[in-house]
PDB file of C-alpha atoms in Angstrom:
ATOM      1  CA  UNK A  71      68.154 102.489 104.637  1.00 55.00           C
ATOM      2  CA  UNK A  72      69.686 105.984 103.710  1.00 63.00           C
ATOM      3  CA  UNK A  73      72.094 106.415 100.938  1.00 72.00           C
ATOM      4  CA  UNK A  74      74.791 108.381 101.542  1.00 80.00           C
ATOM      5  CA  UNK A  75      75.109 111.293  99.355  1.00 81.00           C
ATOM      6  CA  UNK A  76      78.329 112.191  97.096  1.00 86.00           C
ATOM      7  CA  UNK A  77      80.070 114.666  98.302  1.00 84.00           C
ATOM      8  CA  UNK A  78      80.483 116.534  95.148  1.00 81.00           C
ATOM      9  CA  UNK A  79      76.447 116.744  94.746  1.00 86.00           C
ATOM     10  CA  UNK A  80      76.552 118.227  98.451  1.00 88.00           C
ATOM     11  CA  UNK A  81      79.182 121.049  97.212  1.00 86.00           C
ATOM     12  CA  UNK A  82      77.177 121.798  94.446  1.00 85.00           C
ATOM     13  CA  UNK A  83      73.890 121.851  96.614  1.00 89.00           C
ATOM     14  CA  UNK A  84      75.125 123.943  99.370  1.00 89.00           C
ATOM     15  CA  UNK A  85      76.901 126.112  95.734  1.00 86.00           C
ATOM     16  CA  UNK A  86      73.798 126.622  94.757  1.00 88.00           C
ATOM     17  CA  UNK A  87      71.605 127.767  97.567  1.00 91.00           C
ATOM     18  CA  UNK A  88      74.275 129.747  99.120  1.00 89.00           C
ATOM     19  CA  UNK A  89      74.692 131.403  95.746  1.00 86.00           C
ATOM     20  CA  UNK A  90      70.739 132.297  95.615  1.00 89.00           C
ATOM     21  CA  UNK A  91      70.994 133.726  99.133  1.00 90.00           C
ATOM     22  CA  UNK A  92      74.305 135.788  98.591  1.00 88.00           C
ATOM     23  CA  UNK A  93      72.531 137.360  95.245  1.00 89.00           C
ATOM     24  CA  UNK A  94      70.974 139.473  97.447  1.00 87.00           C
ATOM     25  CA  UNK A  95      74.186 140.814  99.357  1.00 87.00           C
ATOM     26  CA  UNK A  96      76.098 140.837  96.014  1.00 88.00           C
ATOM     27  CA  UNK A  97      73.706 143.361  94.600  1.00 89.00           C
ATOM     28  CA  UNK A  98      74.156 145.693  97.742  1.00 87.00           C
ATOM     29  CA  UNK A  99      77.610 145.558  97.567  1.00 86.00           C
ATOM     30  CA  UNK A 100      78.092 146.023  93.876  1.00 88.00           C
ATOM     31  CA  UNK A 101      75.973 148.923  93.892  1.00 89.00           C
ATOM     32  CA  UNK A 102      77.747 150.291  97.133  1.00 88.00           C
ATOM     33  CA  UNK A 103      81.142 149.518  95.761  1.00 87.00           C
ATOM     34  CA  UNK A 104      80.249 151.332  92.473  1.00 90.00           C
ATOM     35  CA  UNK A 105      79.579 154.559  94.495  1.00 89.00           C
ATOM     36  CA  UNK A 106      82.460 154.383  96.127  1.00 89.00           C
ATOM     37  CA  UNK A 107      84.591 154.204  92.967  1.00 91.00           C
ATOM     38  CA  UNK A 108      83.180 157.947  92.275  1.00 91.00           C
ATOM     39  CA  UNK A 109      83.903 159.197  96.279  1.00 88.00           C
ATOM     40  CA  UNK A 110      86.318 161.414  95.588  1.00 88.00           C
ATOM     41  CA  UNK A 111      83.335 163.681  93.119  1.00 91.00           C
ATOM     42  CA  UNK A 112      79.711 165.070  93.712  1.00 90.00           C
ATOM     43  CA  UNK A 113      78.278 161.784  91.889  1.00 92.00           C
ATOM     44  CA  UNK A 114      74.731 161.259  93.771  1.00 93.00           C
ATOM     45  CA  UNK A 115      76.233 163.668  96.368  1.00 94.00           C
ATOM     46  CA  UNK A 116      73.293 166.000  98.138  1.00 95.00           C
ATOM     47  CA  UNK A 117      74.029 169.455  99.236  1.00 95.00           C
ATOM     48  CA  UNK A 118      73.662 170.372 102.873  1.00 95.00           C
ATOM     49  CA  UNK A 119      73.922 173.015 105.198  1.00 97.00           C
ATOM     50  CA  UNK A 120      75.538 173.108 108.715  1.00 96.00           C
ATOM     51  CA  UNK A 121      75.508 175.339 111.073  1.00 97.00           C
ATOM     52  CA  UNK A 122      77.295 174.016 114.041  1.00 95.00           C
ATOM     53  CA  UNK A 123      78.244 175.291 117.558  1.00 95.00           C
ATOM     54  CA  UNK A 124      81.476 174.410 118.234  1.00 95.00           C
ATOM     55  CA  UNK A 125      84.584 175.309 120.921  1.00 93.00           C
ATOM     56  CA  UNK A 126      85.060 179.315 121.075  1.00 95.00           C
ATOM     57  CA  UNK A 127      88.833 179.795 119.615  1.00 94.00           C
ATOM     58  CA  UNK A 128      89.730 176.468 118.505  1.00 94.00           C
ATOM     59  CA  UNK A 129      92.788 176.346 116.527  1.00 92.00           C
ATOM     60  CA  UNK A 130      93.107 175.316 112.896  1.00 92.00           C
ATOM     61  CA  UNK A 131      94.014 171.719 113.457  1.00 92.00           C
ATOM     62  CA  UNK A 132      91.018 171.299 116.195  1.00 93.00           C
ATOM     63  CA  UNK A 133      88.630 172.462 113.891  1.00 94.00           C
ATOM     64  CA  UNK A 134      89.309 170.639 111.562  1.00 93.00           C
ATOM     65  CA  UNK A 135      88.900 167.886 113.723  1.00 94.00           C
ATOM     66  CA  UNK A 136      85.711 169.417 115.044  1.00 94.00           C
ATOM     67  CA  UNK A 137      84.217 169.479 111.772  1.00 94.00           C
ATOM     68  CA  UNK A 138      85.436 166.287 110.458  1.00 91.00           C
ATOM     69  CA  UNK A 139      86.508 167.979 107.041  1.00 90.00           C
ATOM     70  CA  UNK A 140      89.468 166.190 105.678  1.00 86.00           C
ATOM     71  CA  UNK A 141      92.241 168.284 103.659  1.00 88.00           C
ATOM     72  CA  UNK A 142      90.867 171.496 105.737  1.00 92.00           C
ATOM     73  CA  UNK A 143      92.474 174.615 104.548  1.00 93.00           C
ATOM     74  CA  UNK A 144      91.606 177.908 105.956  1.00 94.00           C
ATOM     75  CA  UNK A 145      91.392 180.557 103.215  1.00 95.00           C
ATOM     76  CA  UNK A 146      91.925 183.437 104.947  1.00 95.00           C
ATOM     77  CA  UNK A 147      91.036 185.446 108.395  1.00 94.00           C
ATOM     78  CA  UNK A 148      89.331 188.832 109.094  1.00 95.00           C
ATOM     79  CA  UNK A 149      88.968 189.162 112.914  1.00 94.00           C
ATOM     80  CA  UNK A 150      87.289 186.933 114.599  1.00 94.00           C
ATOM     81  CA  UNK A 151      85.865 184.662 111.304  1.00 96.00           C
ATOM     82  CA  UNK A 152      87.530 182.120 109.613  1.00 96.00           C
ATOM     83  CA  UNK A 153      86.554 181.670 106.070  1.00 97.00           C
ATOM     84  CA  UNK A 154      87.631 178.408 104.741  1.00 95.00           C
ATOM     85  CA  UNK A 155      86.248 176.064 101.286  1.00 92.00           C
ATOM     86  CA  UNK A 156      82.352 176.532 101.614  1.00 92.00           C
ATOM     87  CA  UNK A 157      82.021 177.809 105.470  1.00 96.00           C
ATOM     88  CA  UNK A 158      83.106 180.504 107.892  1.00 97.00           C
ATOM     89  CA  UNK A 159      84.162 179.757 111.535  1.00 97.00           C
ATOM     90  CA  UNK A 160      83.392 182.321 114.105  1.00 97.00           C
ATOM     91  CA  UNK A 161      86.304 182.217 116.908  1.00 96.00           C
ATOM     92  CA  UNK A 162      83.903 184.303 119.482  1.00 96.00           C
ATOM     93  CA  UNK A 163      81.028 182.615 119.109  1.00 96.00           C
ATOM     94  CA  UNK A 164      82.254 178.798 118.347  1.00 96.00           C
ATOM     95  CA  UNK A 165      79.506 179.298 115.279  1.00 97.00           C
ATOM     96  CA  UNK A 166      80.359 177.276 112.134  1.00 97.00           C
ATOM     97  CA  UNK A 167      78.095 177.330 109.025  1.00 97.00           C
ATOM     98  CA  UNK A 168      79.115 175.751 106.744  1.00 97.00           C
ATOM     99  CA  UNK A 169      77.543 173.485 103.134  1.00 96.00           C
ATOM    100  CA  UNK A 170      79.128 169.930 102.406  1.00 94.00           C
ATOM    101  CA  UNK A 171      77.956 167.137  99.920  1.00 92.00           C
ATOM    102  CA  UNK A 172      76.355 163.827 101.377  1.00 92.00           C
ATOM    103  CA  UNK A 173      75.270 160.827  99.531  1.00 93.00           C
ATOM    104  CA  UNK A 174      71.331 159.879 100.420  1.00 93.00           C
ATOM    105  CA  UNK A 175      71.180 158.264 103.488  1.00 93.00           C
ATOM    106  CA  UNK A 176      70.112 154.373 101.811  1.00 92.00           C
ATOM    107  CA  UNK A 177      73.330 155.232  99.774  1.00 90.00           C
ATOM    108  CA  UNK A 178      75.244 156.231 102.481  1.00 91.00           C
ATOM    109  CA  UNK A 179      74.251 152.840 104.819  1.00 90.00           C
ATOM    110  CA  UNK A 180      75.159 151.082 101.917  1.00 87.00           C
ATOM    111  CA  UNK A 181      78.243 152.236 101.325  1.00 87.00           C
ATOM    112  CA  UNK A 182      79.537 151.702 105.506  1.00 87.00           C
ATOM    113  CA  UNK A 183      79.039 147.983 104.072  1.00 86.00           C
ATOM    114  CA  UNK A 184      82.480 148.781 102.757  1.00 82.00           C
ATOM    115  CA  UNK A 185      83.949 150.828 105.389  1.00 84.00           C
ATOM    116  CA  UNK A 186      82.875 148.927 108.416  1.00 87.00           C
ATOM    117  CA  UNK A 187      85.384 148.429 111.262  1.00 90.00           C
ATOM    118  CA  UNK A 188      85.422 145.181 114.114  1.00 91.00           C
ATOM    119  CA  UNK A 189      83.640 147.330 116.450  1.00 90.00           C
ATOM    120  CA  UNK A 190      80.788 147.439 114.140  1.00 91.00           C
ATOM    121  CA  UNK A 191      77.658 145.322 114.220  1.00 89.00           C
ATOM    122  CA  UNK A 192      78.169 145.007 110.016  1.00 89.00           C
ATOM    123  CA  UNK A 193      81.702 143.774 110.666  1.00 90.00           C
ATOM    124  CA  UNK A 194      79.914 140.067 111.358  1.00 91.00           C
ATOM    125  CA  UNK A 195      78.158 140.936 107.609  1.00 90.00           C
ATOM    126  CA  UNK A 196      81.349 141.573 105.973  1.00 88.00           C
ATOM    127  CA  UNK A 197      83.237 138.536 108.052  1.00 92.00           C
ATOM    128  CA  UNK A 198      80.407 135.892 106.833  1.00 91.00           C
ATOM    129  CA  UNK A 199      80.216 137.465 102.889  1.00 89.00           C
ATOM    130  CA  UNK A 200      83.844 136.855 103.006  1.00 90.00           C
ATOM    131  CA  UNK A 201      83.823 133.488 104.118  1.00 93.00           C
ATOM    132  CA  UNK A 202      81.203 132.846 101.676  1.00 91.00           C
ATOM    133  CA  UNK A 203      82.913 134.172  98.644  1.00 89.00           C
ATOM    134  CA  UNK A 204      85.839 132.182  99.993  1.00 91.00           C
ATOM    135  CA  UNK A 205      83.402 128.874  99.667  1.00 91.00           C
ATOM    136  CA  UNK A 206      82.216 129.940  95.931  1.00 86.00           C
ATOM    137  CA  UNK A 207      85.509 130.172  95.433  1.00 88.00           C
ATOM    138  CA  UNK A 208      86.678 126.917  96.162  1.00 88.00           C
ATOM    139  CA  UNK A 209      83.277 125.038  95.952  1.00 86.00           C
ATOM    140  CA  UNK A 210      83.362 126.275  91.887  1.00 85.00           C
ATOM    141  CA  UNK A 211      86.121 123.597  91.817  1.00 86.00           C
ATOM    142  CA  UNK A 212      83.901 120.879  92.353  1.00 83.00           C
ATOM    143  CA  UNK A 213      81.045 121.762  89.603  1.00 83.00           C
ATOM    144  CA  UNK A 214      83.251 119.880  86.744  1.00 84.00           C
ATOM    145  CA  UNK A 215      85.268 116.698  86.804  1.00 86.00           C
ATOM    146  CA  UNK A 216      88.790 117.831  86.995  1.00 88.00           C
ATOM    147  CA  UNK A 217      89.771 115.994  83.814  1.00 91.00           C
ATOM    148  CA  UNK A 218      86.811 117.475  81.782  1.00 92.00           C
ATOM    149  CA  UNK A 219      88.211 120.303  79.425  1.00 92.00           C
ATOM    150  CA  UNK A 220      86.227 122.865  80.746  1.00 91.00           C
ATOM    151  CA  UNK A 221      87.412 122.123  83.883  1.00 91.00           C
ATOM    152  CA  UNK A 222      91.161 122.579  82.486  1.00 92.00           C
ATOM    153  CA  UNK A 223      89.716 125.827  80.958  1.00 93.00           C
ATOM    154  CA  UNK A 224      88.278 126.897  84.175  1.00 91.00           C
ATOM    155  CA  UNK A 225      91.856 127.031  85.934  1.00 93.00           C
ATOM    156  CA  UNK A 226      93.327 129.191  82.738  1.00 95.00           C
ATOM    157  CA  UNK A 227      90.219 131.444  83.713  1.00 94.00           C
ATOM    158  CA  UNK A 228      91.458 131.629  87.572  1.00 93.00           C
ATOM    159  CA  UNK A 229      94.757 132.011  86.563  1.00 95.00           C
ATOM    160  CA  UNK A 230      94.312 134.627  84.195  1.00 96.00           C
ATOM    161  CA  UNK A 231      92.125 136.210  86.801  1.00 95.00           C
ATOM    162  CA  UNK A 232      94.809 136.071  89.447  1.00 95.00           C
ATOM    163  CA  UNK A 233      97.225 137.420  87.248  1.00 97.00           C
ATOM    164  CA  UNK A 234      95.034 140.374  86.138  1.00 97.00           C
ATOM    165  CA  UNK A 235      94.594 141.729  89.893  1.00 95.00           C
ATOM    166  CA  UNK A 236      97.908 141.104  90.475  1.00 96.00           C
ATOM    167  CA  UNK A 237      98.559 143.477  87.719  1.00 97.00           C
ATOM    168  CA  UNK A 238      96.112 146.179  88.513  1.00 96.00           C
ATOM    169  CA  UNK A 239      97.084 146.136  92.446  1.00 95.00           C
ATOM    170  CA  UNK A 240     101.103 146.928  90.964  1.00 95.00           C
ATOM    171  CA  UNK A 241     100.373 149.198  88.428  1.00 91.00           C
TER     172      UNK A 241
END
C-alpha cells in the first residue's frame, strides 16, 4: 500500500531539485547580466577591424544601417570618403574600414541570453527560466508553516523586496 505524500514535502522536493538544476542557468545569467550592466563602455570589449564592401553611394542613413553602428555620425567629407567615429566610407568603391569593440564571443552568446527575441531558439530558455523563477517564487512559500515567525518575517522580506524595485524602476 502506497502512502500518499504531503503536498508541502512535494513543493519542497521539486524546490529543491529544480533549484540544483537552475544553479547552473543562474550563474550564466548573472554573469551575462553583469556585462550587460557595463554595455554602454569598453569593459571586456575586444578591438576589431572591418573592412567591409558595401553599396557604392549609399546615403548617410543607409549606411548606417549597412554597418549596424547605432548613433552614426559622419564627421566630415572630402570627395568621395566619408570619415566618421573610427572608419572611413568610400562612396566609389562601397569600401568601409572601419575598428569597433566586441565582447569575446562565450561573452557575447552569453549575453543574447538576455536579448533573445520569440523567433529565437533561446527564447524557449528564457520562457522555461522564467517559469521556473516564477515556481521558486511561490514554492518558497511553502518551506515554513505560515504561522511560524520566520515565515511572518519572510513576507516583510518580499514586501520590502517588492517595494525596493518598485522604487528603483520610478526613480
Amino acid at each position: 500500500m502506497s502512502k500518499k505524500q504531503n503536498p508541502n514535502v512535494t513543493m519542497r522536493i521539486v524546490h529543491r531539485y529544480l533549484g540544483f538544476f537552475l544553479s547552473g542557468i543562474m550563474s550564466v545569467y548573472a554573469l551575462s547580466g553583469f556585462v550587460l550592466i557595463f554595455r554602454d563602455t569598453d569593459f571586456l570589449k575586444q578591438e576589431k577591424q572591418v573592412v567591409k564592401t558595401i553599396k557604392q553611394d549609399a546615403s548617410l542613413e543607409e549606411l548606417a544601417k549597412m554597418l549596424d553602428i547605432r548613433k552614426f555620425k559622419a564627421d566630415r567629407e572630402e570627395g568621395n570618403i566619408v570619415y566618421f567615429k573610427d572608419g572611413t566610407y568610400n562612396k566609389k568603391t562601397g569600401v568601409a574600414d572601419y575598428k569597433t569593440q566586441e565582447l569575446p564571443i562565450v561573452i557575447e552568446k552569453m549575453t543574447h541570453l538576455h536579448k533573445a527575441k520569440s523567433g529565437d531558439p533561446l527564447f524557449f530558455l528564457n520562457i522555461f527560466f522564467a517559469m521556473s523563477l516564477l515556481f521558486f517564487v511561490l514554492s518558497s512559500f511553502w518551506m515554513f508553516m505560515p504561522k511560524t515567525s520566520i515565515f511572518k518575517k519572510g513576507l516583510y522580506f518580499t514586501a520590502a523586496g517588492i517595494v525596493l524595485t518598485l522604487i528603483l524602476l520610478f526613480v
